[in-house]
mmCIF file of C-alpha atoms in Angstrom:
data_model
loop_
_atom_site.group_PDB
_atom_site.id
_atom_site.type_symbol
_atom_site.label_atom_id
_atom_site.label_comp_id
_atom_site.label_asym_id
_atom_site.label_seq_id
_atom_site.Cartn_x
_atom_site.Cartn_y
_atom_site.Cartn_z
ATOM 1 C CA MET A 236 0.000 0.000 0.000
ATOM 2 C CA PRO A 237 1.477 3.401 -0.963
ATOM 3 C CA ASP A 238 2.187 5.697 1.998
ATOM 4 C CA SER A 239 -0.366 8.195 0.674
ATOM 5 C CA GLU A 240 -3.103 5.583 1.229
ATOM 6 C CA LYS A 241 -2.073 4.789 4.776
ATOM 7 C CA LEU A 242 -3.840 6.291 7.774
ATOM 8 C CA LYS A 243 -1.514 8.609 9.670
ATOM 9 C CA ILE A 244 -1.853 8.381 13.426
ATOM 10 C CA ILE A 245 0.004 10.862 15.603
ATOM 11 C CA HIS A 246 0.534 9.915 19.244
ATOM 12 C CA PHE A 247 0.987 12.547 21.933
ATOM 13 C CA THR A 248 2.523 11.374 25.195
ATOM 14 C CA LYS A 249 4.400 13.097 28.002
ATOM 15 C CA HIS A 250 7.460 10.900 27.627
ATOM 16 C CA PHE A 251 8.984 8.239 25.455
ATOM 17 C CA PHE A 252 12.273 6.361 25.391
ATOM 18 C CA PRO A 253 14.530 6.511 27.422
ATOM 19 C CA VAL A 254 11.610 6.803 29.857
ATOM 20 C CA TRP A 255 10.171 3.291 29.826
ATOM 21 C CA GLY A 256 7.179 2.822 32.109
ATOM 22 C CA GLY A 257 3.828 1.216 31.407
ATOM 23 C CA LEU A 258 2.562 4.081 29.274
ATOM 24 C CA GLU A 259 5.619 4.131 27.027
ATOM 25 C CA ARG A 260 5.494 0.366 26.660
ATOM 26 C CA PHE A 261 1.835 0.602 25.658
ATOM 27 C CA VAL A 262 2.567 3.159 22.940
ATOM 28 C CA HIS A 263 5.482 1.098 21.619
ATOM 29 C CA GLY A 264 3.459 -2.121 21.645
ATOM 30 C CA LEU A 265 0.549 -0.463 19.882
ATOM 31 C CA ILE A 266 2.680 0.950 17.086
ATOM 32 C CA THR A 267 4.772 -2.156 16.520
ATOM 33 C CA HIS A 268 1.762 -4.482 16.415
ATOM 34 C CA THR A 269 -0.732 -2.610 14.240
ATOM 35 C CA SER A 270 -0.728 -3.459 10.545
ATOM 36 C CA ASP A 271 1.146 -1.632 7.799
ATOM 37 C CA LYS A 272 -1.960 0.254 6.709
ATOM 38 C CA PHE A 273 -1.134 2.731 9.487
ATOM 39 C CA ASN A 274 1.714 5.237 9.710
ATOM 40 C CA HIS A 275 2.592 6.264 13.274
ATOM 41 C CA GLU A 276 4.475 9.241 14.680
ATOM 42 C CA ILE A 277 5.150 10.273 18.289
ATOM 43 C CA TRP A 278 5.340 13.741 19.825
ATOM 44 C CA CYS A 279 6.392 14.180 23.443
ATOM 45 C CA TYR A 280 8.011 16.602 25.867
ATOM 46 C CA ASN A 281 11.791 16.975 25.861
ATOM 47 C CA ASP A 282 12.164 15.399 29.282
ATOM 48 C CA ASP A 283 13.665 12.076 30.384
ATOM 49 C CA LEU A 284 12.817 12.484 34.112
ATOM 50 C CA ALA A 285 16.543 12.361 34.893
ATOM 51 C CA GLY A 286 17.440 16.053 34.953
ATOM 52 C CA HIS A 287 18.024 16.443 31.228
ATOM 53 C CA LYS A 288 14.913 18.496 30.450
ATOM 54 C CA ASN A 289 15.149 20.281 27.065
ATOM 55 C CA LYS A 290 18.629 18.857 26.435
ATOM 56 C CA LEU A 291 17.747 15.751 24.403
ATOM 57 C CA ASP A 292 17.622 15.330 20.629
ATOM 58 C CA SER A 293 14.552 17.016 19.181
ATOM 59 C CA SER A 294 13.990 14.203 16.657
ATOM 60 C CA PHE A 295 15.129 10.595 16.524
ATOM 61 C CA PHE A 296 13.983 7.100 15.605
ATOM 62 C CA TYR A 297 13.267 4.392 18.156
ATOM 63 C CA ASP A 298 12.664 0.896 16.787
ATOM 64 C CA GLY A 299 11.797 2.492 13.450
ATOM 65 C CA ILE A 300 9.273 4.895 15.011
ATOM 66 C CA PRO A 301 9.757 8.639 14.322
ATOM 67 C CA VAL A 302 9.781 10.535 17.621
ATOM 68 C CA HIS A 303 9.801 14.325 18.052
ATOM 69 C CA ARG A 304 10.371 16.234 21.290
ATOM 70 C CA VAL A 305 9.259 19.786 22.092
ATOM 71 C CA LYS A 306 10.721 22.049 24.751
ATOM 72 C CA CYS A 307 8.714 21.884 27.928
ATOM 73 C CA LEU A 308 8.006 23.571 31.225
ATOM 74 C CA LYS A 309 7.751 21.379 34.317
ATOM 75 C CA LYS A 310 6.756 22.701 37.709
ATOM 76 C CA GLY A 311 5.242 20.151 40.051
ATOM 77 C CA TRP A 312 2.049 18.813 38.495
ATOM 78 C CA LEU A 313 2.247 21.333 35.647
ATOM 79 C CA HIS A 314 3.948 19.813 32.608
ATOM 80 C CA SER A 315 3.409 21.602 29.306
ATOM 81 C CA GLY A 316 4.979 22.430 25.961
ATOM 82 C CA ASN A 317 4.171 24.101 22.662
ATOM 83 C CA PHE A 318 3.354 21.655 19.874
ATOM 84 C CA PRO A 319 3.660 23.096 16.345
ATOM 85 C CA LEU A 320 0.644 23.166 14.053
ATOM 86 C CA GLU A 321 2.274 20.794 11.555
ATOM 87 C CA SER A 322 2.424 18.161 14.306
ATOM 88 C CA VAL A 323 -1.357 17.724 14.118
ATOM 89 C CA GLN A 324 -2.722 18.986 10.819
ATOM 90 C CA SER A 325 -1.381 16.078 8.737
ATOM 91 C CA ALA A 326 -2.990 13.432 10.971
ATOM 92 C CA ASP A 327 -5.973 11.253 10.118
ATOM 93 C CA ILE A 328 -6.296 10.331 13.800
ATOM 94 C CA ILE A 329 -4.732 11.824 16.916
ATOM 95 C CA HIS A 330 -4.154 9.533 19.884
ATOM 96 C CA VAL A 331 -3.389 11.285 23.184
ATOM 97 C CA HIS A 332 -1.999 9.149 25.996
ATOM 98 C CA ASN A 333 -3.037 11.291 28.917
ATOM 99 C CA MET A 334 -6.048 13.105 30.377
ATOM 100 C CA ASP A 335 -4.374 16.117 31.957
ATOM 101 C CA ILE A 336 -2.911 19.312 30.504
ATOM 102 C CA LEU A 337 -1.284 17.462 27.602
ATOM 103 C CA LEU A 338 -4.736 16.598 26.246
ATOM 104 C CA ASP A 339 -5.936 20.187 26.680
ATOM 105 C CA GLN A 340 -2.952 21.514 24.742
ATOM 106 C CA VAL A 341 -3.687 19.225 21.796
ATOM 107 C CA LEU A 342 -7.419 19.984 21.820
ATOM 108 C CA PHE A 343 -6.749 23.723 22.003
ATOM 109 C CA LEU A 344 -4.474 23.500 18.957
ATOM 110 C CA LEU A 345 -7.222 21.714 17.026
ATOM 111 C CA LEU A 346 -9.856 24.204 18.140
ATOM 112 C CA LYS A 347 -7.697 27.237 17.400
ATOM 113 C CA HIS A 348 -7.077 26.125 13.817
ATOM 114 C CA LYS A 349 -10.559 24.617 13.289
ATOM 115 C CA LEU A 350 -9.192 21.167 12.516
ATOM 116 C CA LYS A 351 -11.723 18.320 12.468
ATOM 117 C CA ILE A 352 -9.516 15.349 13.325
ATOM 118 C CA PRO A 353 -10.819 12.410 15.414
ATOM 119 C CA VAL A 354 -9.161 12.323 18.834
ATOM 120 C CA VAL A 355 -8.665 9.059 20.722
ATOM 121 C CA VAL A 356 -7.621 9.268 24.379
ATOM 122 C CA SER A 357 -6.056 6.501 26.487
ATOM 123 C CA THR A 358 -6.546 7.084 30.211
ATOM 124 C CA HIS A 359 -3.477 5.368 31.755
ATOM 125 C CA GLY A 360 -4.706 5.997 35.293
ATOM 126 C CA LEU A 361 -6.327 9.370 34.559
ATOM 127 C CA ILE A 362 -4.528 11.729 36.977
ATOM 128 C CA PHE A 363 -4.914 9.768 40.206
ATOM 129 C CA HIS A 364 -1.615 7.930 40.624
ATOM 130 C CA HIS A 365 -1.403 9.228 44.185
ATOM 131 C CA GLU A 366 -3.648 11.020 46.676
ATOM 132 C CA ASN A 367 -1.806 14.357 46.696
ATOM 133 C CA GLY A 368 -4.136 17.138 45.574
ATOM 134 C CA ILE A 369 -7.004 14.700 45.055
ATOM 135 C CA PHE A 370 -9.699 17.379 45.521
ATOM 136 C CA PHE A 371 -8.101 19.653 42.932
ATOM 137 C CA LYS A 372 -7.494 16.807 40.492
ATOM 138 C CA THR A 373 -11.034 15.495 40.757
ATOM 139 C CA ASN A 374 -12.625 18.857 40.113
ATOM 140 C CA TYR A 375 -10.176 19.758 37.362
ATOM 141 C CA LEU A 376 -10.892 16.529 35.526
ATOM 142 C CA LYS A 377 -14.675 16.807 35.920
ATOM 143 C CA LEU A 378 -14.687 20.374 34.571
ATOM 144 C CA ALA A 379 -12.138 19.694 31.828
ATOM 145 C CA ASN A 380 -14.086 16.689 30.553
ATOM 146 C CA ARG A 381 -17.217 18.799 30.163
ATOM 147 C CA LEU A 382 -15.286 21.250 28.017
ATOM 148 C CA ARG A 383 -13.592 18.469 26.057
ATOM 149 C CA LYS A 384 -16.593 16.261 25.374
ATOM 150 C CA ASN A 385 -17.391 17.504 21.867
ATOM 151 C CA GLN A 386 -13.782 17.148 20.737
ATOM 152 C CA ILE A 387 -13.129 13.568 21.860
ATOM 153 C CA ALA A 388 -14.174 10.763 19.521
ATOM 154 C CA LEU A 389 -13.283 7.875 21.837
ATOM 155 C CA VAL A 390 -11.804 7.266 25.281
ATOM 156 C CA LEU A 391 -9.978 3.985 25.875
ATOM 157 C CA ALA A 392 -10.141 3.238 29.606
ATOM 158 C CA SER A 393 -6.965 1.372 30.543
ATOM 159 C CA GLY A 394 -8.575 -0.391 33.505
ATOM 160 C CA ASN A 395 -11.779 -0.751 35.493
ATOM 161 C CA GLN A 396 -10.761 1.947 37.969
ATOM 162 C CA ASP A 397 -10.580 4.474 35.118
ATOM 163 C CA LEU A 398 -13.749 3.134 33.483
ATOM 164 C CA GLU A 399 -15.869 3.366 36.628
ATOM 165 C CA TRP A 400 -14.624 6.860 37.467
ATOM 166 C CA LEU A 401 -15.476 8.153 33.992
ATOM 167 C CA LYS A 402 -18.877 6.455 33.953
ATOM 168 C CA ASN A 403 -19.753 8.051 37.282
ATOM 169 C CA GLN A 404 -18.178 11.486 36.854
ATOM 170 C CA SER A 405 -18.167 12.053 33.065
ATOM 171 C CA PRO A 406 -20.941 9.826 31.652
ATOM 172 C CA PHE A 407 -21.236 11.973 28.530
ATOM 173 C CA LEU A 408 -17.838 10.810 27.190
ATOM 174 C CA PRO A 409 -17.704 7.902 24.674
ATOM 175 C CA VAL A 410 -15.745 5.386 26.780
ATOM 176 C CA THR A 411 -14.830 1.760 26.194
ATOM 177 C CA LEU A 412 -12.613 -0.554 28.219
ATOM 178 C CA PHE A 413 -9.289 -1.355 26.549
ATOM 179 C CA PRO A 414 -6.821 -2.783 29.115
ATOM 180 C CA ASN A 415 -3.192 -2.210 28.158
ATOM 181 C CA PRO A 416 -2.034 -5.384 26.365
ATOM 182 C CA LEU A 417 1.418 -6.840 26.909
ATOM 183 C CA ASN A 418 4.079 -7.430 24.316
ATOM 184 C CA VAL A 419 5.203 -10.742 25.781
ATOM 185 C CA SER A 420 6.426 -14.089 24.541
ATOM 186 C CA GLU A 421 4.118 -16.987 25.316
ATOM 187 C CA ASP A 422 7.015 -19.026 26.682
ATOM 188 C CA VAL A 423 7.061 -16.892 29.860
ATOM 189 C CA LEU A 424 3.399 -17.570 30.682
ATOM 190 C CA PHE A 425 2.698 -19.524 33.882
ATOM 191 C CA PRO A 426 6.185 -20.926 34.629
ATOM 192 C CA ASP A 427 6.855 -23.760 37.048
ATOM 193 C CA LYS A 428 7.205 -22.187 40.504
ATOM 194 C CA THR A 429 8.180 -25.276 42.483
ATOM 195 C CA ASN A 430 11.416 -23.719 43.757
ATOM 196 C CA SER A 431 10.233 -20.111 43.964
ATOM 197 C CA SER A 432 10.778 -18.011 47.089
ATOM 198 C CA GLY A 433 10.998 -14.413 48.238
ATOM 199 C CA VAL A 434 9.120 -11.203 47.525
ATOM 200 C CA LEU A 435 9.277 -9.075 44.385
ATOM 201 C CA PHE A 436 8.276 -5.484 43.645
ATOM 202 C CA ILE A 437 8.656 -3.769 40.251
ATOM 203 C CA SER A 438 8.124 -0.076 39.672
ATOM 204 C CA ARG A 439 9.302 3.142 38.144
ATOM 205 C CA ALA A 440 11.211 5.054 40.802
ATOM 206 C CA GLN A 441 8.754 7.700 41.937
ATOM 207 C CA GLN A 442 7.186 8.491 45.283
ATOM 208 C CA SER A 443 3.611 7.972 44.059
ATOM 209 C CA LYS A 444 4.313 4.240 43.762
ATOM 210 C CA ARG A 445 4.647 4.095 47.584
ATOM 211 C CA ILE A 446 8.015 2.372 47.542
ATOM 212 C CA ASP A 447 8.399 3.438 51.167
ATOM 213 C CA VAL A 448 5.491 1.147 52.065
ATOM 214 C CA VAL A 449 7.293 -1.788 50.430
ATOM 215 C CA PHE A 450 10.332 -1.283 52.681
ATOM 216 C CA HIS A 451 8.239 -0.774 55.814
ATOM 217 C CA LEU A 452 6.096 -3.815 55.033
ATOM 218 C CA TYR A 453 9.167 -5.986 54.582
ATOM 219 C CA THR A 454 10.479 -4.838 57.970
ATOM 220 C CA GLU A 455 7.175 -5.945 59.468
ATOM 221 C CA LEU A 456 7.465 -9.282 57.652
ATOM 222 C CA ARG A 457 10.871 -9.851 59.245
ATOM 223 C CA ASN A 458 9.451 -8.900 62.642
ATOM 224 C CA GLN A 459 6.889 -11.667 62.167
ATOM 225 C CA GLY A 460 9.554 -14.264 61.344
ATOM 226 C CA TYR A 461 9.759 -14.093 57.543
ATOM 227 C CA SER A 462 13.353 -14.510 56.308
ATOM 228 C CA ASP A 463 13.235 -14.870 52.497
ATOM 229 C CA GLU A 464 14.632 -12.004 50.447
ATOM 230 C CA LEU A 465 12.941 -8.930 49.018
ATOM 231 C CA THR A 466 13.923 -7.843 45.504
ATOM 232 C CA LEU A 467 13.009 -4.418 44.150
ATOM 233 C CA ILE A 468 13.346 -3.753 40.424
ATOM 234 C CA LEU A 469 13.410 0.010 39.948
ATOM 235 C CA SER A 470 13.604 1.913 36.683
ATOM 236 C CA GLY A 471 13.822 5.551 35.666
ATOM 237 C CA SER A 472 15.797 8.508 36.942
ATOM 238 C CA GLU A 473 19.089 7.669 38.641
ATOM 239 C CA THR A 474 18.545 10.693 40.881
ATOM 240 C CA GLU A 475 15.178 9.361 42.073
ATOM 241 C CA ILE A 476 16.566 5.845 42.533
ATOM 242 C CA ASN A 477 19.583 7.088 44.510
ATOM 243 C CA THR A 478 17.305 9.174 46.726
ATOM 244 C CA ILE A 479 15.094 6.182 47.471
ATOM 245 C CA VAL A 480 18.068 3.910 48.181
ATOM 246 C CA LYS A 481 19.636 6.522 50.481
ATOM 247 C CA GLN A 482 16.370 6.931 52.399
ATOM 248 C CA HIS A 483 16.278 3.197 53.089
ATOM 249 C CA THR A 484 19.990 2.458 53.507
ATOM 250 C CA ASP A 485 19.587 1.036 57.024
ATOM 251 C CA GLU A 486 16.781 -1.321 55.962
ATOM 252 C CA ILE A 487 18.794 -2.513 52.964
ATOM 253 C CA LYS A 488 21.902 -3.152 55.108
ATOM 254 C CA THR A 489 20.103 -4.978 57.916
ATOM 255 C CA GLY A 490 17.490 -6.838 55.847
ATOM 256 C CA ASN A 491 17.748 -9.458 53.138
ATOM 257 C CA ILE A 492 17.042 -6.840 50.443
ATOM 258 C CA GLU A 493 18.439 -6.280 46.968
ATOM 259 C CA VAL A 494 17.692 -3.344 44.675
ATOM 260 C CA ARG A 495 18.166 -3.905 40.955
ATOM 261 C CA ILE A 496 18.165 -0.937 38.600
ATOM 262 C CA ASN A 497 16.990 -0.767 34.977
ATOM 263 C CA VAL A 498 17.302 -4.516 34.427
ATOM 264 C CA SER A 499 16.956 -6.224 31.053
ATOM 265 C CA GLU A 500 13.719 -7.931 30.014
ATOM 266 C CA THR A 501 15.382 -11.332 30.353
ATOM 267 C CA GLU A 502 16.522 -10.608 33.910
ATOM 268 C CA LYS A 503 13.085 -9.293 34.840
ATOM 269 C CA TRP A 504 11.280 -12.423 33.630
ATOM 270 C CA ASP A 505 13.857 -14.626 35.373
ATOM 271 C CA LEU A 506 13.131 -12.833 38.649
ATOM 272 C CA LEU A 507 9.375 -13.065 38.124
ATOM 273 C CA LYS A 508 9.817 -16.806 37.706
ATOM 274 C CA ALA A 509 12.096 -17.117 40.759
ATOM 275 C CA ARG A 510 10.034 -15.115 43.271
ATOM 276 C CA LYS A 511 6.971 -16.555 44.985
ATOM 277 C CA LEU A 512 5.232 -13.405 46.252
ATOM 278 C CA TYR A 513 4.554 -10.123 44.501
ATOM 279 C CA LEU A 514 3.120 -7.011 46.104
ATOM 280 C CA ASN A 515 1.974 -3.592 44.957
ATOM 281 C CA PRO A 516 0.806 -0.959 47.475
ATOM 282 C CA SER A 517 -0.621 1.558 44.965
ATOM 283 C CA LEU A 518 -4.109 2.848 45.671
ATOM 284 C CA TYR A 519 -4.665 3.740 42.029
ATOM 285 C CA GLU A 520 -3.396 2.060 38.861
ATOM 286 C CA GLY A 521 -4.868 2.662 35.440
ATOM 287 C CA PHE A 522 -4.098 -0.965 34.759
ATOM 288 C CA GLY A 523 -0.644 -1.893 36.026
ATOM 289 C CA TYR A 524 1.718 -3.772 33.720
ATOM 290 C CA SER A 525 3.914 -5.097 36.510
ATOM 291 C CA ILE A 526 0.915 -6.546 38.355
ATOM 292 C CA PHE A 527 -0.238 -8.329 35.238
ATOM 293 C CA GLU A 528 3.285 -9.628 34.617
ATOM 294 C CA ALA A 529 3.338 -11.037 38.147
ATOM 295 C CA LEU A 530 -0.002 -12.754 37.593
ATOM 296 C CA ILE A 531 1.022 -14.432 34.344
ATOM 297 C CA SER A 532 4.280 -15.436 36.059
ATOM 298 C CA ASN A 533 2.175 -17.342 38.578
ATOM 299 C CA CYS A 534 3.344 -15.207 41.521
ATOM 300 C CA LEU A 535 1.007 -15.020 44.494
ATOM 301 C CA THR A 536 0.099 -11.371 43.949
ATOM 302 C CA LEU A 537 -1.195 -9.012 46.638
ATOM 303 C CA VAL A 538 -2.655 -5.609 45.736
ATOM 304 C CA THR A 539 -4.810 -3.003 47.412
ATOM 305 C CA GLY A 540 -8.571 -3.401 47.446
ATOM 306 C CA GLU A 541 -8.857 -0.379 45.163
ATOM 307 C CA VAL A 542 -6.625 -1.832 42.419
ATOM 308 C CA PHE A 543 -8.086 -5.346 42.713
ATOM 309 C CA CYS A 544 -11.010 -4.403 40.436
ATOM 310 C CA ASN A 545 -8.681 -4.008 37.437
ATOM 311 C CA PHE A 546 -7.790 -7.707 37.466
ATOM 312 C CA VAL A 547 -10.493 -9.705 39.251
ATOM 313 C CA CYS A 548 -12.571 -10.072 36.067
ATOM 314 C CA TYR A 549 -9.831 -12.178 34.422
ATOM 315 C CA GLY A 550 -10.148 -14.998 36.917
ATOM 316 C CA PHE A 551 -6.553 -15.284 38.116
ATOM 317 C CA PRO A 552 -6.516 -17.673 41.110
ATOM 318 C CA ASN A 553 -3.229 -16.149 42.328
ATOM 319 C CA LEU A 554 -4.656 -12.626 42.780
ATOM 320 C CA PHE A 555 -5.385 -11.412 46.310
ATOM 321 C CA ALA A 556 -6.486 -8.095 47.827
ATOM 322 C CA ALA A 557 -5.634 -6.507 51.161
ATOM 323 C CA LYS A 558 -8.553 -4.178 51.850
ATOM 324 C CA ASP A 559 -6.507 -2.261 54.418
ATOM 325 C CA PHE A 560 -3.093 -2.638 52.792
ATOM 326 C CA TYR A 561 -1.478 0.106 54.879
ATOM 327 C CA ASN A 562 -2.231 -1.748 58.093
ATOM 328 C CA LEU A 563 1.234 -3.258 57.835
ATOM 329 C CA PRO A 564 1.060 -5.885 60.637
ATOM 330 C CA LYS A 565 -2.186 -7.207 59.160
ATOM 331 C CA THR A 566 -0.857 -7.206 55.575
ATOM 332 C CA ALA A 567 2.404 -8.866 56.636
ATOM 333 C CA LYS A 568 0.427 -11.630 58.325
ATOM 334 C CA MET A 569 -1.576 -12.110 55.119
ATOM 335 C CA LEU A 570 1.628 -12.376 53.056
ATOM 336 C CA ILE A 571 3.049 -14.979 55.436
ATOM 337 C CA GLN A 572 -0.158 -16.988 55.086
ATOM 338 C CA LEU A 573 0.093 -16.740 51.315
ATOM 339 C CA ASN A 574 3.723 -17.832 51.472
ATOM 340 C CA GLU A 575 2.642 -21.068 53.138
ATOM 341 C CA GLN A 576 0.460 -21.923 50.148
ATOM 342 C CA LYS A 577 1.730 -24.232 47.465
ATOM 343 C CA VAL A 578 2.006 -22.495 44.108
ATOM 344 C CA SER A 579 0.327 -24.696 41.531
ATOM 345 C CA LEU A 580 0.154 -24.303 37.785
ATOM 346 C CA PRO A 581 -3.228 -23.206 36.404
ATOM 347 C CA GLU A 582 -5.547 -25.615 34.657
ATOM 348 C CA SER A 583 -4.708 -26.173 31.003
ATOM 349 C CA ASN A 584 -7.842 -24.294 29.930
ATOM 350 C CA PHE A 585 -7.043 -21.307 32.135
ATOM 351 C CA GLN A 586 -5.699 -18.681 29.739
ATOM 352 C CA PRO A 587 -6.965 -15.227 30.788
ATOM 353 C CA ALA A 588 -3.661 -13.775 29.658
ATOM 354 C CA VAL A 589 -4.298 -14.552 26.013
ATOM 355 C CA SER A 590 -6.899 -11.787 25.714
ATOM 356 C CA LEU A 591 -4.367 -9.282 27.030
ATOM 357 C CA ILE A 592 -1.449 -9.880 24.677
ATOM 358 C CA TRP A 593 -0.886 -7.469 21.797
ATOM 359 C CA LYS A 594 -0.968 -10.037 19.035
ATOM 360 C CA ASP A 595 -4.483 -11.021 20.138
ATOM 361 C CA ARG A 596 -5.773 -7.481 20.724
ATOM 362 C CA LYS A 597 -4.310 -5.520 17.824
ATOM 363 C CA HIS A 598 -7.247 -6.245 15.508
ATOM 364 C CA GLU A 599 -9.664 -4.667 17.969
ATOM 365 C CA LEU A 600 -7.668 -1.462 18.072
ATOM 366 C CA GLU A 601 -7.291 -1.389 14.299
ATOM 367 C CA ARG A 602 -11.071 -1.749 13.995
ATOM 368 C CA LEU A 603 -11.623 1.159 16.381
ATOM 369 C CA TYR A 604 -9.196 3.363 14.472
ATOM 370 C CA THR A 605 -10.771 2.535 11.106
ATOM 371 C CA SER A 606 -14.310 3.123 12.392
ATOM 372 C CA LEU A 607 -13.436 6.702 13.331
ATOM 373 C CA ILE A 608 -12.364 7.480 9.769
ATOM 374 C CA THR A 609 -15.393 5.849 8.122
ATOM 375 C CA GLU A 610 -18.039 7.420 10.385
#
């Protein structure tokens, strides 16, 4: 198919490589798995979350994907930049991977220049990754969605937490559930865990992920007689990681704790296979790649009651919720009880993961894209 006949989809996201969290992995998986009838391009802020704001290359290719960065302003929650008109006017579809100020900037550009281009929005946790400023965030999002509603063609809710919030607070938006699929090899699904032990936690290094709770909970585990190791896989800014490690130096020295930084995919899957327990203390996750990876790795996985709703519908028998996760003595006791369970392989017909792998979900997304052009 000649390029002129392809549908051009421009993706707007706060960050892209070398930032490599769940959102960036989603964008990469989407682009690399959709068919060749689509051309994709990425625009993002010039920020790698490691102190190099506005110092990176303005244009580059990553895995064959053209990526463009614009200079940005970052001050606390405010993160903005000026996107040029040419970055949107050539698009057949615009896909924004955020529901905060980034989305408003793109919609304003369209409105200012009277461009009628379908806009798809992926929620990725909305703006509720932590409780700080929750009153402001809630009211901002409710008001912003009312102003945005006539400009958004489709909202893809990344998880049930996002879906339920939008249904309750912004019912006028066209929303459908589209959990973030994984780009994963089938040979890592449901490994044998006979010799597994220890606790695992995987996260980008940022305070909103409540990494402090992981350390404090492990201390409580040791107080209750648990002796297997804790492994933390942290990614992202070296400054953030060093700060976190420094804050918990005493716990790391005195406990059976290892911190691994920016590990390879192979090393990550090896650790998921080797560890028996997985925990995540977040109160809000748009979906949560690392949680899903733990589940398909057959780890006994403990999450908060709030995040539980994103995964319970898939029927994983190794998923558990601590309704009061921050009651650390109670949660530690629950983990010790889980640790006493034998980890068994799922039944041969138990394959909830299949519906959440890119190669099995790409056709659905392609259909959604195409429907917006033919309407």
